[in-house]
Tab-separated table of N, CA and C in Angstrom:
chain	number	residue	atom	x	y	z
N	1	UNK	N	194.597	72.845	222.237
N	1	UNK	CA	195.071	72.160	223.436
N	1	UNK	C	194.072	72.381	224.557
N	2	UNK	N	194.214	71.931	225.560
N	2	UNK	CA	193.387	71.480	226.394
N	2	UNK	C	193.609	71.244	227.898
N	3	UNK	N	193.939	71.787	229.292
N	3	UNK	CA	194.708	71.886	230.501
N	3	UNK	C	193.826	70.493	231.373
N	4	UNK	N	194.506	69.685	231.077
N	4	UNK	CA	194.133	68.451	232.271
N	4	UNK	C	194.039	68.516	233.833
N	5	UNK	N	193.731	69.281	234.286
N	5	UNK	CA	193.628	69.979	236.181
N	5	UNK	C	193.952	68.675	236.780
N	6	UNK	N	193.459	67.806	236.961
N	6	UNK	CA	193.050	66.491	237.550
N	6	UNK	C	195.243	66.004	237.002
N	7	UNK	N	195.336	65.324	235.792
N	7	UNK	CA	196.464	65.123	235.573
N	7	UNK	C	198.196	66.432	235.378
N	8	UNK	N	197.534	67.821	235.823
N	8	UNK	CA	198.260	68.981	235.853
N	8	UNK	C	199.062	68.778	234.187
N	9	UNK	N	198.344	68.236	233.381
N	9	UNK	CA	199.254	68.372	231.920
N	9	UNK	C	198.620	68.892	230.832
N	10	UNK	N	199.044	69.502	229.759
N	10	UNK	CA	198.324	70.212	228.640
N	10	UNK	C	198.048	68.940	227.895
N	11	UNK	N	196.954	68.884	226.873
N	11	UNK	CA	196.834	67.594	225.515
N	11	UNK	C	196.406	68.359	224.675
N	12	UNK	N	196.946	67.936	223.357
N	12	UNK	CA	197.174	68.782	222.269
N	12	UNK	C	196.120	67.953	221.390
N	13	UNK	N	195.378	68.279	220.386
N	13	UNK	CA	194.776	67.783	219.538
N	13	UNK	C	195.596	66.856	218.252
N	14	UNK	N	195.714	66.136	217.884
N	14	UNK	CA	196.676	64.922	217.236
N	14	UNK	C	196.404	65.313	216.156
N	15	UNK	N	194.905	65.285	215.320
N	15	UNK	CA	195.040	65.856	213.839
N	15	UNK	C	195.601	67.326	213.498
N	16	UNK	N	195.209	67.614	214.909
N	16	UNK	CA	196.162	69.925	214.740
N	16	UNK	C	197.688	69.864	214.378
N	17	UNK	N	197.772	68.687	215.322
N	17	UNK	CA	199.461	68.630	215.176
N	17	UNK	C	200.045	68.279	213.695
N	18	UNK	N	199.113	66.933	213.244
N	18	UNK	CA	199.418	66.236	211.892
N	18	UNK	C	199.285	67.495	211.030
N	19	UNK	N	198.371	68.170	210.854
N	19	UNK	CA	197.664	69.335	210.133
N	19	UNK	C	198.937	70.052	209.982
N	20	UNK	N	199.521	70.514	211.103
N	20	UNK	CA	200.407	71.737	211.377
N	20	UNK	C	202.028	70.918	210.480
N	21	UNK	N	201.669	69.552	210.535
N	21	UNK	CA	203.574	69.504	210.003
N	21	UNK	C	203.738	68.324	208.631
N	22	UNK	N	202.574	68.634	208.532
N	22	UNK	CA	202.190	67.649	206.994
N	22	UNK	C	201.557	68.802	206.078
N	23	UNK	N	201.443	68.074	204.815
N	23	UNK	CA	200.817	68.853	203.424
N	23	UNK	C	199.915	68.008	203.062
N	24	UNK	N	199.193	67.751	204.123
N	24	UNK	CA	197.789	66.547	203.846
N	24	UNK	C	196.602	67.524	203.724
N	25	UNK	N	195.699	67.307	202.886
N	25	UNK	CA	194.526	67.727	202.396
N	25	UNK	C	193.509	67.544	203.885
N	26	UNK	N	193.674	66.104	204.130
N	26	UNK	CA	193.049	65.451	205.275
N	26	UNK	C	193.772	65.224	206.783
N	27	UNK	N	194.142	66.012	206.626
N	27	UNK	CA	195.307	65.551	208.174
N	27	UNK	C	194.510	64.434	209.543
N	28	UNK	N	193.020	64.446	209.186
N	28	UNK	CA	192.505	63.260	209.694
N	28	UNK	C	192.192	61.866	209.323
N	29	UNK	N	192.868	61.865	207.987
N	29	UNK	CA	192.563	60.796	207.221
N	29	UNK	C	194.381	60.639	207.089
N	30	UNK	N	195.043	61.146	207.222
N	30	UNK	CA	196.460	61.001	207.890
N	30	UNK	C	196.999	60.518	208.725
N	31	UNK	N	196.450	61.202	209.856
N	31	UNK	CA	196.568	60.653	210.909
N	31	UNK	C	195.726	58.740	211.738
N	32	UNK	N	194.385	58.646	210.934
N	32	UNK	CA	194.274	57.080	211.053
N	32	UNK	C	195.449	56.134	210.305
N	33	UNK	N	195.695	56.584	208.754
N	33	UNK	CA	196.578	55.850	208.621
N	33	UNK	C	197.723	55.700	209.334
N	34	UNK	N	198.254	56.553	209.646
N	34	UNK	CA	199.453	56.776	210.569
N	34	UNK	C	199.428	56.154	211.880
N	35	UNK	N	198.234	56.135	212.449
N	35	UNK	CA	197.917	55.471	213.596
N	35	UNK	C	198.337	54.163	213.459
N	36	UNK	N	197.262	53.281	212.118
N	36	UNK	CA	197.344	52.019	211.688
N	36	UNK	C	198.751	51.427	211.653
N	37	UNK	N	199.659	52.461	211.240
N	37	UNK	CA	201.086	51.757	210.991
N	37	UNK	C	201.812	52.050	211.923
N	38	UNK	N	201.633	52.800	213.030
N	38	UNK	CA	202.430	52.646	213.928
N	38	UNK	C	202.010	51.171	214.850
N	39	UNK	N	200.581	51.401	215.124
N	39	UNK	CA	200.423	50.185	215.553
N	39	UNK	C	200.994	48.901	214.975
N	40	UNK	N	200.866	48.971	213.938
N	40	UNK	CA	201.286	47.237	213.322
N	40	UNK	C	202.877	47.444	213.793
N	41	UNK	N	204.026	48.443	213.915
N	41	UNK	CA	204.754	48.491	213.666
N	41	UNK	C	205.312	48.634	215.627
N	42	UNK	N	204.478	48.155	216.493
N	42	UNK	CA	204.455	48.579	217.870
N	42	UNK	C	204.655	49.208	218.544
N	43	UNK	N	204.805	50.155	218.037
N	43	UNK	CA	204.666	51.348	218.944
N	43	UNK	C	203.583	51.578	219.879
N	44	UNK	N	203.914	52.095	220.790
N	44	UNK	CA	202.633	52.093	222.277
N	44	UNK	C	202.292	53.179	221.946
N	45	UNK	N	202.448	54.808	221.215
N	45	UNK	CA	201.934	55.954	221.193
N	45	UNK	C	200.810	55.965	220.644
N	46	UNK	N	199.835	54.736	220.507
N	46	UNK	CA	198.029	55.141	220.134
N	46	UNK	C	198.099	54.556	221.625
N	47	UNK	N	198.566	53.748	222.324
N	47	UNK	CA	198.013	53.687	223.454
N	47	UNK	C	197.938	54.457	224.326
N	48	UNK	N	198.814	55.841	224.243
N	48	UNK	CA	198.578	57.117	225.133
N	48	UNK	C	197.916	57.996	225.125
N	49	UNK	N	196.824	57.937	223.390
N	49	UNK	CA	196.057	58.669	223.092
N	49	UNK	C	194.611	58.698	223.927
N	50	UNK	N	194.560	59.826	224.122
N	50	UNK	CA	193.205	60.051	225.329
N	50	UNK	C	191.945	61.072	224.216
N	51	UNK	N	191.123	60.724	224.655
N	51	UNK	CA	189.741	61.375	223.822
N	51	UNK	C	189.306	61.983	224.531
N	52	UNK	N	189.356	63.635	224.557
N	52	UNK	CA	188.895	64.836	225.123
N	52	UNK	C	187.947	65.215	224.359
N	53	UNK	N	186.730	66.080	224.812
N	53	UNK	CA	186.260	67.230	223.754
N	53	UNK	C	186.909	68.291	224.041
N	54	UNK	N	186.974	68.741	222.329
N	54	UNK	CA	187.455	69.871	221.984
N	54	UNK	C	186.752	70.882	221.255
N	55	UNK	N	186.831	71.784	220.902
N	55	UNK	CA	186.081	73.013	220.297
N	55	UNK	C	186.262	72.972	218.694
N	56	UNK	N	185.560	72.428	217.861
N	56	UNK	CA	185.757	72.385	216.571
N	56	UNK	C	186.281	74.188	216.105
N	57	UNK	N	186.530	74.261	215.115
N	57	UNK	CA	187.181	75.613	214.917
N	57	UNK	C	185.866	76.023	213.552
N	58	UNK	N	185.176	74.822	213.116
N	58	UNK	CA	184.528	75.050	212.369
N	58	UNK	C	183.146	75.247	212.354
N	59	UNK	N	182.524	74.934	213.715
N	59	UNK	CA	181.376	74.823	213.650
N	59	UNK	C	181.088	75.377	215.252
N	60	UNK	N	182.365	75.349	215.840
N	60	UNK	CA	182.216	75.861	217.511
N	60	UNK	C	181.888	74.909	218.592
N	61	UNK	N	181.042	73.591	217.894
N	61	UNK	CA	180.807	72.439	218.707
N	61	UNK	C	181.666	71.817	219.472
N	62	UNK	N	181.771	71.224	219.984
N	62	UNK	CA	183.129	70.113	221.170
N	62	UNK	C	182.628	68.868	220.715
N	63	UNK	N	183.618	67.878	219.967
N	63	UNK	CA	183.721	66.907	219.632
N	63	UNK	C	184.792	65.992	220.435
N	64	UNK	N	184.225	64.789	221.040
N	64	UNK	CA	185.380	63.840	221.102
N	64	UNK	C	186.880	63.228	220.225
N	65	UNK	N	188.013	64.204	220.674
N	65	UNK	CA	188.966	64.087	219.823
N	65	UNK	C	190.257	63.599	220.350
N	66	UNK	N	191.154	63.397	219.483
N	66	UNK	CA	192.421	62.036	220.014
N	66	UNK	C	193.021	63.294	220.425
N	67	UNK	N	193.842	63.017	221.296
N	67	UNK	CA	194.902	64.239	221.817
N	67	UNK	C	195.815	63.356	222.786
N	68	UNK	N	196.796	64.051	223.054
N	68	UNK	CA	197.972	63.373	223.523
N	68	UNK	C	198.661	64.296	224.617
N	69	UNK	N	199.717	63.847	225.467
N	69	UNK	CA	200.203	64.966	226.294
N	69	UNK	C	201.407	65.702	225.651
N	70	UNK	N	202.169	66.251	225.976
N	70	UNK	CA	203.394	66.946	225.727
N	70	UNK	C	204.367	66.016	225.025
N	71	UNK	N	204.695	64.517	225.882
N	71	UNK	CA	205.512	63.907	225.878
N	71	UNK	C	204.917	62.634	224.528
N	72	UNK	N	203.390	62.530	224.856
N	72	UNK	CA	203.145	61.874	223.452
N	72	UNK	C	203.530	62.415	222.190
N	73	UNK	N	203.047	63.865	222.131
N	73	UNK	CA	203.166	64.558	220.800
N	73	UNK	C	204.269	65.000	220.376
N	74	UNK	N	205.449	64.835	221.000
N	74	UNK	CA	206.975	64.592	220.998
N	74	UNK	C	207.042	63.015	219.858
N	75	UNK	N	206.523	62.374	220.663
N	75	UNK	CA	206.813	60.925	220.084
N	75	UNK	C	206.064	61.036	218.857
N	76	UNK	N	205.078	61.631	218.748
N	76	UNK	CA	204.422	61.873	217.251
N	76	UNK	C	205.061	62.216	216.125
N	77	UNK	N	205.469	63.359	217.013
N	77	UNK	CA	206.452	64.544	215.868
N	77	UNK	C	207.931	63.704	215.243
N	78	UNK	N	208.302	62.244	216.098
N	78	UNK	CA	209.350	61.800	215.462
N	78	UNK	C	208.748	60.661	214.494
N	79	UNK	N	207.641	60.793	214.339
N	79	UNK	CA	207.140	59.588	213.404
N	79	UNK	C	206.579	60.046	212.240
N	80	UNK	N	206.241	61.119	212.372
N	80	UNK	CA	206.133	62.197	210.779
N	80	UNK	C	207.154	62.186	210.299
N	81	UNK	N	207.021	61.707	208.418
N	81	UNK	CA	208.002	61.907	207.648
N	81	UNK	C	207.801	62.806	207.297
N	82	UNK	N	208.035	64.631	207.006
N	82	UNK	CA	207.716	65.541	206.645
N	82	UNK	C	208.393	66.485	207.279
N	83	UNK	N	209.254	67.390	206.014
N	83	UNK	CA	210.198	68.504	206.265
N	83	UNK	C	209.716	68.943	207.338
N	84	UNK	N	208.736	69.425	207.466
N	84	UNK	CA	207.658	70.165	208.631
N	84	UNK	C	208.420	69.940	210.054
N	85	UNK	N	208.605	68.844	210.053
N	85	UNK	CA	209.072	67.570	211.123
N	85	UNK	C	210.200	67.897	211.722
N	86	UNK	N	211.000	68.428	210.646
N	86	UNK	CA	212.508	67.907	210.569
N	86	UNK	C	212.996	69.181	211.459
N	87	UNK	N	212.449	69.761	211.581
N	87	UNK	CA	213.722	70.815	212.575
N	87	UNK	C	212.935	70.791	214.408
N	88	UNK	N	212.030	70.238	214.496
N	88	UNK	CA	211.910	69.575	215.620
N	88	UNK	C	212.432	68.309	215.995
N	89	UNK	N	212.701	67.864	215.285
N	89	UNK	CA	213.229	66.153	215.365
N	89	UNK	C	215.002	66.597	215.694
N	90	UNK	N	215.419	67.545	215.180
N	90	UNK	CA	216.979	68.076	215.270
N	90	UNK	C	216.888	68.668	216.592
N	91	UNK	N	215.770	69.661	216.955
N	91	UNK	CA	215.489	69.567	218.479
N	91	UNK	C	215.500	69.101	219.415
N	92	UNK	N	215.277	67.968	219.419
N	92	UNK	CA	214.667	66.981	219.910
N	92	UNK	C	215.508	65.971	220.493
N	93	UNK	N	216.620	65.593	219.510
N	93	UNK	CA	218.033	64.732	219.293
N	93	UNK	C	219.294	65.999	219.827
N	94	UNK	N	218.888	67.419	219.831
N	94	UNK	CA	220.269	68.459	220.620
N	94	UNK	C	219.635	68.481	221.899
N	95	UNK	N	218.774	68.307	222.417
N	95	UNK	CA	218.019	68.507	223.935
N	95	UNK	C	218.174	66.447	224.575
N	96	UNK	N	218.019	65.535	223.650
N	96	UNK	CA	218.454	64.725	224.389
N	96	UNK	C	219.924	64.225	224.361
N	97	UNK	N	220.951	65.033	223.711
N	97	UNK	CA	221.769	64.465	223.503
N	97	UNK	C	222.862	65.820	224.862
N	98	UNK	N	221.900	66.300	224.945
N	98	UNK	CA	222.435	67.717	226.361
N	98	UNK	C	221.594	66.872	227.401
N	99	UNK	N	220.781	66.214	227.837
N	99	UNK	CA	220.643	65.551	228.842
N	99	UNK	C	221.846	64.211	229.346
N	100	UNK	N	221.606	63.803	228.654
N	100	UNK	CA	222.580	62.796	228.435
N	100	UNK	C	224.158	63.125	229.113
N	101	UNK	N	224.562	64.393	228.588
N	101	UNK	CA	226.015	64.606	228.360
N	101	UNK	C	225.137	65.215	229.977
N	102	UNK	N	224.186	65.788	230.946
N	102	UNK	CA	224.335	66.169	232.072
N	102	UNK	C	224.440	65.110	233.096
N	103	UNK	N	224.126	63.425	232.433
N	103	UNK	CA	224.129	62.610	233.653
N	103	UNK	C	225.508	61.909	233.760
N	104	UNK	N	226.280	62.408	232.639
N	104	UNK	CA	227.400	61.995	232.806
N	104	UNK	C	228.586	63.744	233.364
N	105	UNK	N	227.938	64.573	233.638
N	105	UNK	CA	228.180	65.776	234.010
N	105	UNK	C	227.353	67.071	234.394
N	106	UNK	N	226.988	66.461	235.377
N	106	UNK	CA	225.832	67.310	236.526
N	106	UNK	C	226.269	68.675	236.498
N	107	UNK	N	227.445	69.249	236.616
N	107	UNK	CA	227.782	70.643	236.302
N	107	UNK	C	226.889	71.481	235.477
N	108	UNK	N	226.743	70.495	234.008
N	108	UNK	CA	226.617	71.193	232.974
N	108	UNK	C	224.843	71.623	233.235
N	109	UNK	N	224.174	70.675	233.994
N	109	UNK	CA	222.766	71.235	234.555
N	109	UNK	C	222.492	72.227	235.047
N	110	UNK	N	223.582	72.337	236.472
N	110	UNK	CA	223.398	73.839	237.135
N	110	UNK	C	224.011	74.555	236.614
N	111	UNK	N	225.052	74.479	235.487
N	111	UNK	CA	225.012	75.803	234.207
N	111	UNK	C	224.192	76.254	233.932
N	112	UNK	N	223.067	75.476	233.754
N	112	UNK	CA	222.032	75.524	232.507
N	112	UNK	C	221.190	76.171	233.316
N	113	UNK	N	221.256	75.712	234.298
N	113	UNK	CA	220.162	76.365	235.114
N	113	UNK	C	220.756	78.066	235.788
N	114	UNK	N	221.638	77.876	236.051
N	114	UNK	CA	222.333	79.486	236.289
N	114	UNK	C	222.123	80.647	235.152
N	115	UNK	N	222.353	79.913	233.911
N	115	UNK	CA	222.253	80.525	233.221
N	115	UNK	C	220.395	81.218	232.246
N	116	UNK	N	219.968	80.142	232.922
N	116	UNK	CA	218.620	80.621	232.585
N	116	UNK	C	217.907	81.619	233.382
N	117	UNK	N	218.233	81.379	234.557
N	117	UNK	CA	217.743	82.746	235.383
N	117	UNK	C	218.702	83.934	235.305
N	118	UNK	N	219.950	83.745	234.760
N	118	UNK	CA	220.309	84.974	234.209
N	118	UNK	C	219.837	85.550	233.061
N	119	UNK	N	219.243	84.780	232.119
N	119	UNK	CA	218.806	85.423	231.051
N	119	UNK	C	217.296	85.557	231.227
N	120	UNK	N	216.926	85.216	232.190
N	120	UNK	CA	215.137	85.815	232.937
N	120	UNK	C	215.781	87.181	233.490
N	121	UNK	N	216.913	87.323	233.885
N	121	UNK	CA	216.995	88.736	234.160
N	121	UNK	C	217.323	88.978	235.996
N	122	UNK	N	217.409	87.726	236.448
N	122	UNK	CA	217.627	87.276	238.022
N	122	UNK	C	218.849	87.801	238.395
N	123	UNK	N	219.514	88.307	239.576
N	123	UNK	CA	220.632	88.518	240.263
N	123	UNK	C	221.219	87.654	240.771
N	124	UNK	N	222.411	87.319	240.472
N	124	UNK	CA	223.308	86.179	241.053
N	124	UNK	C	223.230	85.448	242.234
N	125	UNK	N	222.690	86.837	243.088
N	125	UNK	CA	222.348	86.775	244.427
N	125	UNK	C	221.172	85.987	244.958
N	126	UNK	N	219.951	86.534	243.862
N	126	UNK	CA	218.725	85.727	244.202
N	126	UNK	C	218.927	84.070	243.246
N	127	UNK	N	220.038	83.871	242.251
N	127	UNK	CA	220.076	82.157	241.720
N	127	UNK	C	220.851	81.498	242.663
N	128	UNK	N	221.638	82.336	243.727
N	128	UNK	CA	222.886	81.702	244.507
N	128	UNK	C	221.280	81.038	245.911
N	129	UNK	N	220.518	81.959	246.263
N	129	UNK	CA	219.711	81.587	247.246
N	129	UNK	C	218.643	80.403	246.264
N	130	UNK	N	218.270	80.655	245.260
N	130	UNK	CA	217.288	79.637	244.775
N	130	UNK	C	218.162	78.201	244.606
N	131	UNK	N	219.341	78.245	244.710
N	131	UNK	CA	220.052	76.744	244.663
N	131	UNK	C	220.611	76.181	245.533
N	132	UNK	N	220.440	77.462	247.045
N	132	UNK	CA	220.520	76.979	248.130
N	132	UNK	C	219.134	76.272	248.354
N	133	UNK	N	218.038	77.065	248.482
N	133	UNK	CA	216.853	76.797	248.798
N	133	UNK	C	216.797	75.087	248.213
N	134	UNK	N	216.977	74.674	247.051
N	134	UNK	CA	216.695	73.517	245.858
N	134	UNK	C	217.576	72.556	246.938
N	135	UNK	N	218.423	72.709	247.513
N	135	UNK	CA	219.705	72.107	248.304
N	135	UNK	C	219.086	71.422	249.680
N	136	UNK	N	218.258	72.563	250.174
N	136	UNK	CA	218.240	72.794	251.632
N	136	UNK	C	216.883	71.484	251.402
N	137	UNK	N	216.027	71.831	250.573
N	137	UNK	CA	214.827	71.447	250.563
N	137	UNK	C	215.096	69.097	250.373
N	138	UNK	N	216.085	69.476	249.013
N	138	UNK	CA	216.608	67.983	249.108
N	138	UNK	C	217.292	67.037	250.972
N	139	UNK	N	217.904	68.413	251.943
N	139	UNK	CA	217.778	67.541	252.832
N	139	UNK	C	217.082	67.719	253.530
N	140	UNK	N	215.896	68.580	253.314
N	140	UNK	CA	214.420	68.453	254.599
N	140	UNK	C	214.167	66.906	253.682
N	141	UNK	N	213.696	66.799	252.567
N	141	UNK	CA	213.227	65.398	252.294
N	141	UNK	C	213.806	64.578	252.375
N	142	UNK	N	215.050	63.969	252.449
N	142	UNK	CA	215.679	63.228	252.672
N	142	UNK	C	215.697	62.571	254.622
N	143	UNK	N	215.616	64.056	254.991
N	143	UNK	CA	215.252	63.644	256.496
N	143	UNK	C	213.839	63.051	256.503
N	144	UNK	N	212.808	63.541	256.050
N	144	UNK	CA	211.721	62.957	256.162
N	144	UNK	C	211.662	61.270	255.860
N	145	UNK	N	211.806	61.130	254.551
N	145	UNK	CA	212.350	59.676	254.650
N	145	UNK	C	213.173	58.634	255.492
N	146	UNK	N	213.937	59.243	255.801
N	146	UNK	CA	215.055	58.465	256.851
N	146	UNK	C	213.611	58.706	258.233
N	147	UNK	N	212.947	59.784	258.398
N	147	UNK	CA	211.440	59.001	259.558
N	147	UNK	C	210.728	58.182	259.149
N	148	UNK	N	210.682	57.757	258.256
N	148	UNK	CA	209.769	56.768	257.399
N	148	UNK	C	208.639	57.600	256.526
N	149	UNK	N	208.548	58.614	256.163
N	149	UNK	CA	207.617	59.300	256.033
N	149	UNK	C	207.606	59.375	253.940
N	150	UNK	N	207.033	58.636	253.505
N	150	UNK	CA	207.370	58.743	252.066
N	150	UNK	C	206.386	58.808	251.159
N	151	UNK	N	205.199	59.274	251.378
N	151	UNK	CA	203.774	59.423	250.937
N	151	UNK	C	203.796	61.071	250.805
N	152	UNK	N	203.926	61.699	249.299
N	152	UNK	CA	203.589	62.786	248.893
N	152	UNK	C	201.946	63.437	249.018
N	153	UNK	N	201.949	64.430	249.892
N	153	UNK	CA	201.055	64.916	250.476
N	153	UNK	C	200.367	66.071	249.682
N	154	UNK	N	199.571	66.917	249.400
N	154	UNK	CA	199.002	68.245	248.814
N	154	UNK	C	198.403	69.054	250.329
N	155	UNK	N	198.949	70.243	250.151
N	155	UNK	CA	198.800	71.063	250.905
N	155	UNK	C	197.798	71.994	250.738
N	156	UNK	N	197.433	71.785	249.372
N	156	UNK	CA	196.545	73.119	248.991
N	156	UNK	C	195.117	72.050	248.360
């Protein structure tokens, strides 16, 4: 993988991934075919593929290679037919099927979220102020907007 500064996102190498959840000899000769048929079959995920160099593992060189972001190689991982596959894909379908059930029950978010900084090890005290803070901050921006002010700025 590979830290995009400019786009703040990781990209993963596409044949590492194929490699990692197939029993292909060639996981690059896998992955074109695989390419080929998603395309015919329209899928837009070769169109998100970006060509980074990367560090061959074999020779140490940096070669121009397909890689994808987080959210591509998600969409990858559901297009592999291969056991490999299969308990991310069950992942994948319990995490969107818990989003889902939060937009029809926002509660169950700031559960989720209470409960994760309890199991980071946080005090009730400091998740009760971090969801004030998350609160307070939604109506500083909200005021800003209502000035007309709606152009996200960098401070640093």
């Amino acid at each position: 993988s590979i830290w995009d500064s400019e786009k703040e996102e990781y990209f993963f190498s596409v044949v590492d991934v194929v490699g990692a959840l197939t029993d292909s000899k060639i996981p690059r000769n896998y992955w074109s075919d695989l390419k080929r048929k998603l395309k015919q079959e329209g899928s837009e995920l070769h169109e998100n593929i970006v060509q980074l160099k990367l560090k061959s593992s074999k020779d140490g060189k940096s070669y121009l290679t397909d890689t994808l972001d987080t959210k591509g190689v998600l969409r990858l991982i559901e297009s592999i037919p291969s056991p490999k596959a299969e308990p991310f894909k069950i992942w994948l379908a319990n995490v969107g099927n818990d989003r889902i059930n939060e937009v029809f029950d926002p509660e169950i978010a700031v559960n989720r979220a209470v409960n994760y900084y309890r199991n980071k090890g946080y005090t009730d005290e400091w998740i009760k102020a971090r969801l004030i803070g998350i609160v307070d901050r939604f109506k500083l921006t909200d005021v800003w907007k209502s000035g007309g002010i709606t152009k996200k700025v960098r401070c640093f």
